[in-house]
CSV table of C-alpha atoms in Angstrom, one decimal:
chain,number,residue,atom,x,y,z
A,1,MET,CA,-27.2,-71.6,69.8
A,2,LYS,CA,-24.1,-73.4,69.1
A,3,LYS,CA,-25.7,-74.1,65.5
A,4,LEU,CA,-26.2,-70.2,64.7
A,5,THR,CA,-23.0,-69.3,66.3
A,6,LEU,CA,-21.5,-71.1,63.9
A,7,TYR,CA,-23.4,-70.2,61.0
A,8,PHE,CA,-22.4,-66.2,62.1
A,9,ILE,CA,-18.8,-67.2,62.2
A,10,SER,CA,-18.8,-68.6,59.1
A,11,SER,CA,-20.9,-66.0,57.4
A,12,LEU,CA,-18.5,-63.4,58.6
A,13,CYS,CA,-15.6,-65.6,57.0
A,14,TRP,CA,-17.2,-65.8,53.9
A,15,CYS,CA,-17.7,-61.7,54.1
A,16,PHE,CA,-14.2,-61.5,54.6
A,17,ILE,CA,-13.0,-63.4,52.1
A,18,ALA,CA,-15.0,-61.6,49.4
A,19,GLY,CA,-14.3,-58.5,50.8
A,20,CYS,CA,-10.4,-59.1,49.9
A,21,SER,CA,-11.3,-60.8,46.6
A,22,MET,CA,-13.2,-57.5,45.5
A,23,ASN,CA,-10.6,-55.3,46.4
A,24,SER,CA,-7.6,-57.5,45.2
A,25,THR,CA,-5.7,-57.7,41.9
A,26,ASN,CA,-5.9,-59.7,39.6
A,27,PRO,CA,-2.1,-60.6,39.4
A,28,LEU,CA,-2.8,-62.4,35.8
A,29,ALA,CA,-4.3,-59.1,34.7
A,30,THR,CA,-1.7,-57.4,32.2
A,31,TYR,CA,-0.6,-54.2,29.6
A,32,SER,CA,-0.2,-54.2,26.1
A,33,LEU,CA,1.6,-50.9,25.1
A,34,GLU,CA,-0.6,-49.2,22.0
A,35,LYS,CA,2.0,-46.3,21.9
A,36,GLU,CA,4.6,-44.1,23.2
A,37,LYS,CA,5.9,-40.6,23.3
A,38,VAL,CA,10.1,-39.4,24.3
A,39,LEU,CA,11.1,-36.3,24.1
A,40,ILE,CA,13.2,-33.3,26.2
A,41,THR,CA,11.1,-30.6,27.7
A,42,ASP,CA,11.1,-27.8,29.9
A,43,ASP,CA,7.3,-27.7,29.9
A,44,ARG,CA,5.5,-27.1,33.6
A,45,PHE,CA,2.3,-29.1,32.7
A,46,LEU,CA,3.7,-31.9,31.8
A,47,ILE,CA,7.0,-32.5,34.6
A,48,GLY,CA,5.7,-29.9,37.0
A,49,VAL,CA,7.9,-27.1,39.1
A,50,LEU,CA,10.4,-27.9,41.9
A,51,ALA,CA,10.3,-26.1,45.0
A,52,GLU,CA,13.3,-24.9,47.1
A,53,LYS,CA,14.0,-21.9,49.9
A,54,ASN,CA,16.1,-19.2,48.9
A,55,GLU,CA,18.4,-17.2,50.9
A,56,LYS,CA,15.5,-15.2,52.8
A,57,GLY,CA,14.1,-18.3,53.6
A,58,GLY,CA,10.8,-18.0,51.2
A,59,TRP,CA,10.3,-20.3,48.4
A,60,GLN,CA,10.9,-20.2,44.9
A,61,ASP,CA,10.4,-22.4,41.7
A,62,VAL,CA,13.0,-24.4,40.3
A,63,LEU,CA,12.3,-24.4,36.7
A,64,PRO,CA,13.8,-28.3,35.6
A,65,LYS,CA,14.5,-30.0,32.0
A,66,ALA,CA,13.2,-33.7,31.8
A,67,LEU,CA,13.4,-36.8,29.8
A,68,TYR,CA,9.9,-37.5,29.1
A,69,TYR,CA,8.3,-40.7,28.5
A,70,GLU,CA,4.4,-41.1,28.3
A,71,PHE,CA,3.0,-44.9,27.7
A,72,THR,CA,-0.5,-45.1,26.3
A,73,LEU,CA,-1.5,-48.8,27.9
A,74,LYS,CA,-4.6,-50.7,27.4
A,75,GLN,CA,-5.7,-53.0,30.0
A,76,LYS,CA,-6.4,-56.7,28.4
A,77,GLY,CA,-8.6,-58.1,30.7
A,78,LYS,CA,-11.6,-57.5,32.5
A,79,GLN,CA,-11.9,-53.9,34.0
A,80,VAL,CA,-12.8,-55.3,37.4
A,81,ASP,CA,-9.5,-57.0,37.5
A,82,TYR,CA,-7.1,-54.0,37.4
A,83,LYS,CA,-9.5,-52.2,40.2
A,84,GLN,CA,-6.6,-51.3,42.7
A,85,ASP,CA,-3.4,-50.8,39.8
A,86,LYS,CA,-3.5,-46.9,40.1
A,87,GLY,CA,-2.1,-47.2,43.2
A,88,GLU,CA,-0.2,-50.4,42.9
A,89,LEU,CA,1.7,-49.7,40.0
A,90,LYS,CA,5.2,-48.4,39.5
A,91,ALA,CA,7.2,-48.7,36.0
A,92,ILE,CA,11.2,-47.9,35.5
A,93,ILE,CA,13.0,-47.2,32.2
A,94,LEU,CA,15.7,-50.0,31.6
A,95,PRO,CA,18.5,-48.6,29.6
A,96,ASP,CA,20.9,-51.0,27.6
A,97,LYS,CA,24.5,-50.6,27.4
A,98,GLU,CA,24.2,-46.8,25.0
A,99,LEU,CA,21.7,-45.2,27.2
A,100,LYS,CA,23.4,-45.6,30.3
A,101,LYS,CA,26.6,-44.9,28.6
A,102,THR,CA,25.1,-41.7,26.8
A,103,SER,CA,23.6,-40.6,30.2
A,104,ILE,CA,26.5,-40.6,32.1
A,105,ASP,CA,28.3,-39.1,28.9
A,106,VAL,CA,25.7,-35.6,29.1
A,107,LEU,CA,24.5,-35.7,33.1
A,108,GLY,CA,27.5,-37.2,34.7
A,109,SER,CA,25.4,-40.1,35.9
A,110,ASN,CA,23.2,-42.6,35.0
A,111,VAL,CA,19.0,-41.3,35.7
A,112,PHE,CA,18.3,-44.1,35.3
A,113,THR,CA,19.1,-45.7,38.3
A,114,GLU,CA,17.3,-45.8,41.9
A,115,LYS,CA,20.0,-45.0,43.9
A,116,ASN,CA,20.2,-41.5,41.7
A,117,SER,CA,19.8,-38.3,44.1
A,118,THR,CA,21.4,-35.8,41.7
A,119,TYR,CA,18.5,-35.5,39.7
A,120,GLY,CA,15.8,-37.8,40.6
A,121,HIS,CA,12.6,-38.6,38.5
A,122,GLN,CA,8.5,-38.7,38.7
A,123,LEU,CA,6.1,-41.3,37.6
A,124,SER,CA,2.1,-40.6,37.2
A,125,ILE,CA,-0.8,-42.7,35.9
A,126,GLN,CA,-3.8,-40.9,34.2
A,127,GLY,CA,-6.7,-42.7,32.7
A,128,PHE,CA,-8.4,-46.1,33.5
A,129,ASP,CA,-11.3,-45.4,35.7
A,130,HIS,CA,-14.3,-44.9,32.8
A,131,SER,CA,-11.9,-46.8,30.1
A,132,LYS,CA,-9.5,-49.4,29.2
A,133,THR,CA,-6.7,-47.1,28.3
A,134,GLY,CA,-4.7,-44.8,29.8
A,135,LYS,CA,-1.5,-43.3,30.5
A,136,LEU,CA,1.6,-44.0,32.0
A,137,VAL,CA,4.0,-40.8,33.0
A,138,LEU,CA,7.7,-41.3,33.3
A,139,SER,CA,9.7,-38.0,33.8
A,140,TYR,CA,13.6,-38.5,34.1
A,141,TYR,CA,15.6,-34.8,34.9
A,142,VAL,CA,18.1,-34.1,33.3
A,143,GLY,CA,19.0,-30.4,35.5
A,144,ALA,CA,18.0,-27.1,35.9
A,145,GLN,CA,17.2,-24.0,33.5
A,146,THR,CA,18.4,-21.4,36.4
A,147,SER,CA,21.2,-22.6,39.0
A,148,SER,CA,19.6,-24.2,41.8
A,149,ASN,CA,20.5,-26.1,45.0
A,150,LYS,CA,18.2,-28.9,43.9
A,151,MET,CA,20.3,-30.0,41.1
A,152,PRO,CA,23.1,-29.0,38.5
A,153,LEU,CA,22.3,-26.6,35.4
A,154,ALA,CA,20.7,-28.4,32.4
A,155,PRO,CA,23.4,-29.3,29.6
A,156,SER,CA,23.5,-27.7,25.9
A,157,ASP,CA,20.6,-28.6,24.2
A,158,GLU,CA,22.4,-30.4,21.5
A,159,GLN,CA,24.3,-32.4,24.2
A,160,LEU,CA,20.3,-33.7,25.5
A,161,LYS,CA,19.6,-34.0,21.6
A,162,ASN,CA,22.2,-36.7,22.2
A,163,LEU,CA,20.8,-38.5,25.2
A,164,LEU,CA,17.3,-38.0,22.9
A,165,ASN,CA,18.4,-39.6,20.0
A,166,VAL,CA,19.0,-43.0,22.2
A,167,ALA,CA,16.1,-42.6,24.7
A,168,LYS,CA,14.7,-45.4,23.2
A,169,SER,CA,17.2,-48.2,23.7
A,170,GLY,CA,15.7,-50.2,26.2
A,171,GLU,CA,12.8,-51.1,28.2
A,172,MET,CA,10.4,-50.1,30.1
A,173,VAL,CA,9.5,-52.0,33.0
A,174,LEU,CA,6.0,-52.8,34.7
A,175,TYR,CA,5.4,-53.7,38.6
A,176,ARG,CA,2.7,-54.4,40.5
A,177,ASN,CA,2.8,-54.2,44.3
A,178,HIS,CA,6.9,-54.1,43.3
A,179,LYS,CA,6.3,-57.7,41.4
A,180,GLU,CA,7.3,-57.5,37.8
A,181,ILE,CA,3.9,-58.0,35.2
A,182,ALA,CA,5.6,-57.2,32.1
A,183,ARG,CA,8.3,-55.3,30.2
A,184,TYR,CA,8.3,-53.7,26.7
A,185,ASP,CA,10.9,-52.9,24.0
A,186,LEU,CA,11.2,-49.4,23.4
A,187,ASN,CA,11.6,-49.4,20.0
A,188,SER,CA,8.7,-52.2,18.9
A,189,LEU,CA,6.6,-51.2,21.5
A,190,LYS,CA,6.0,-55.3,21.8
A,191,SER,CA,6.0,-57.4,25.7
A,192,VAL,CA,9.6,-58.8,25.9
A,193,ALA,CA,10.4,-61.7,28.1
A,194,LYS,CA,12.9,-60.8,31.3
A,195,GLU,CA,16.2,-62.0,30.4
A,196,ASN,CA,17.9,-64.2,33.1
A,197,GLU,CA,20.3,-63.1,35.4
């Protein structure tokens, strides 16, 4: 009876370990950055709309503009190693001095910092379901097109063009489960090493 109990417990442990390993993502699995698209847009199909309450208590759409980054990523390993990634991946743009300064000059703040609550940003991941290729989209809001309590009015197109002109001055940093797994130069699309802080 003791042998049977021991066998049963060890079988349960092996099933638990196997289940955990099947559901976890390989920490070494990474991506190559195949291409990117960077633009200033007000296309609601790309960046969505925001909603706020009006003076009557009803909801109304707020149409924003955004600095839009679209990255095509390709998995470098076996698809099974990336099983949970869509729920675990995060990314940010890490601006260099020029991009950070231009953001402050044009918008009054550095929109790329996590602490920026004036404008905000959103991230979405598409694809990877039946393919090793997918898209990661980062939209940094740069203002509303109409008067809003949610965010300031967007600067002029000419001012936003200055921001777009330096929008690739920096890096895209990719995180899995809050741990950095890669960073890419926005001009060359090449993987770069993390600088020592």
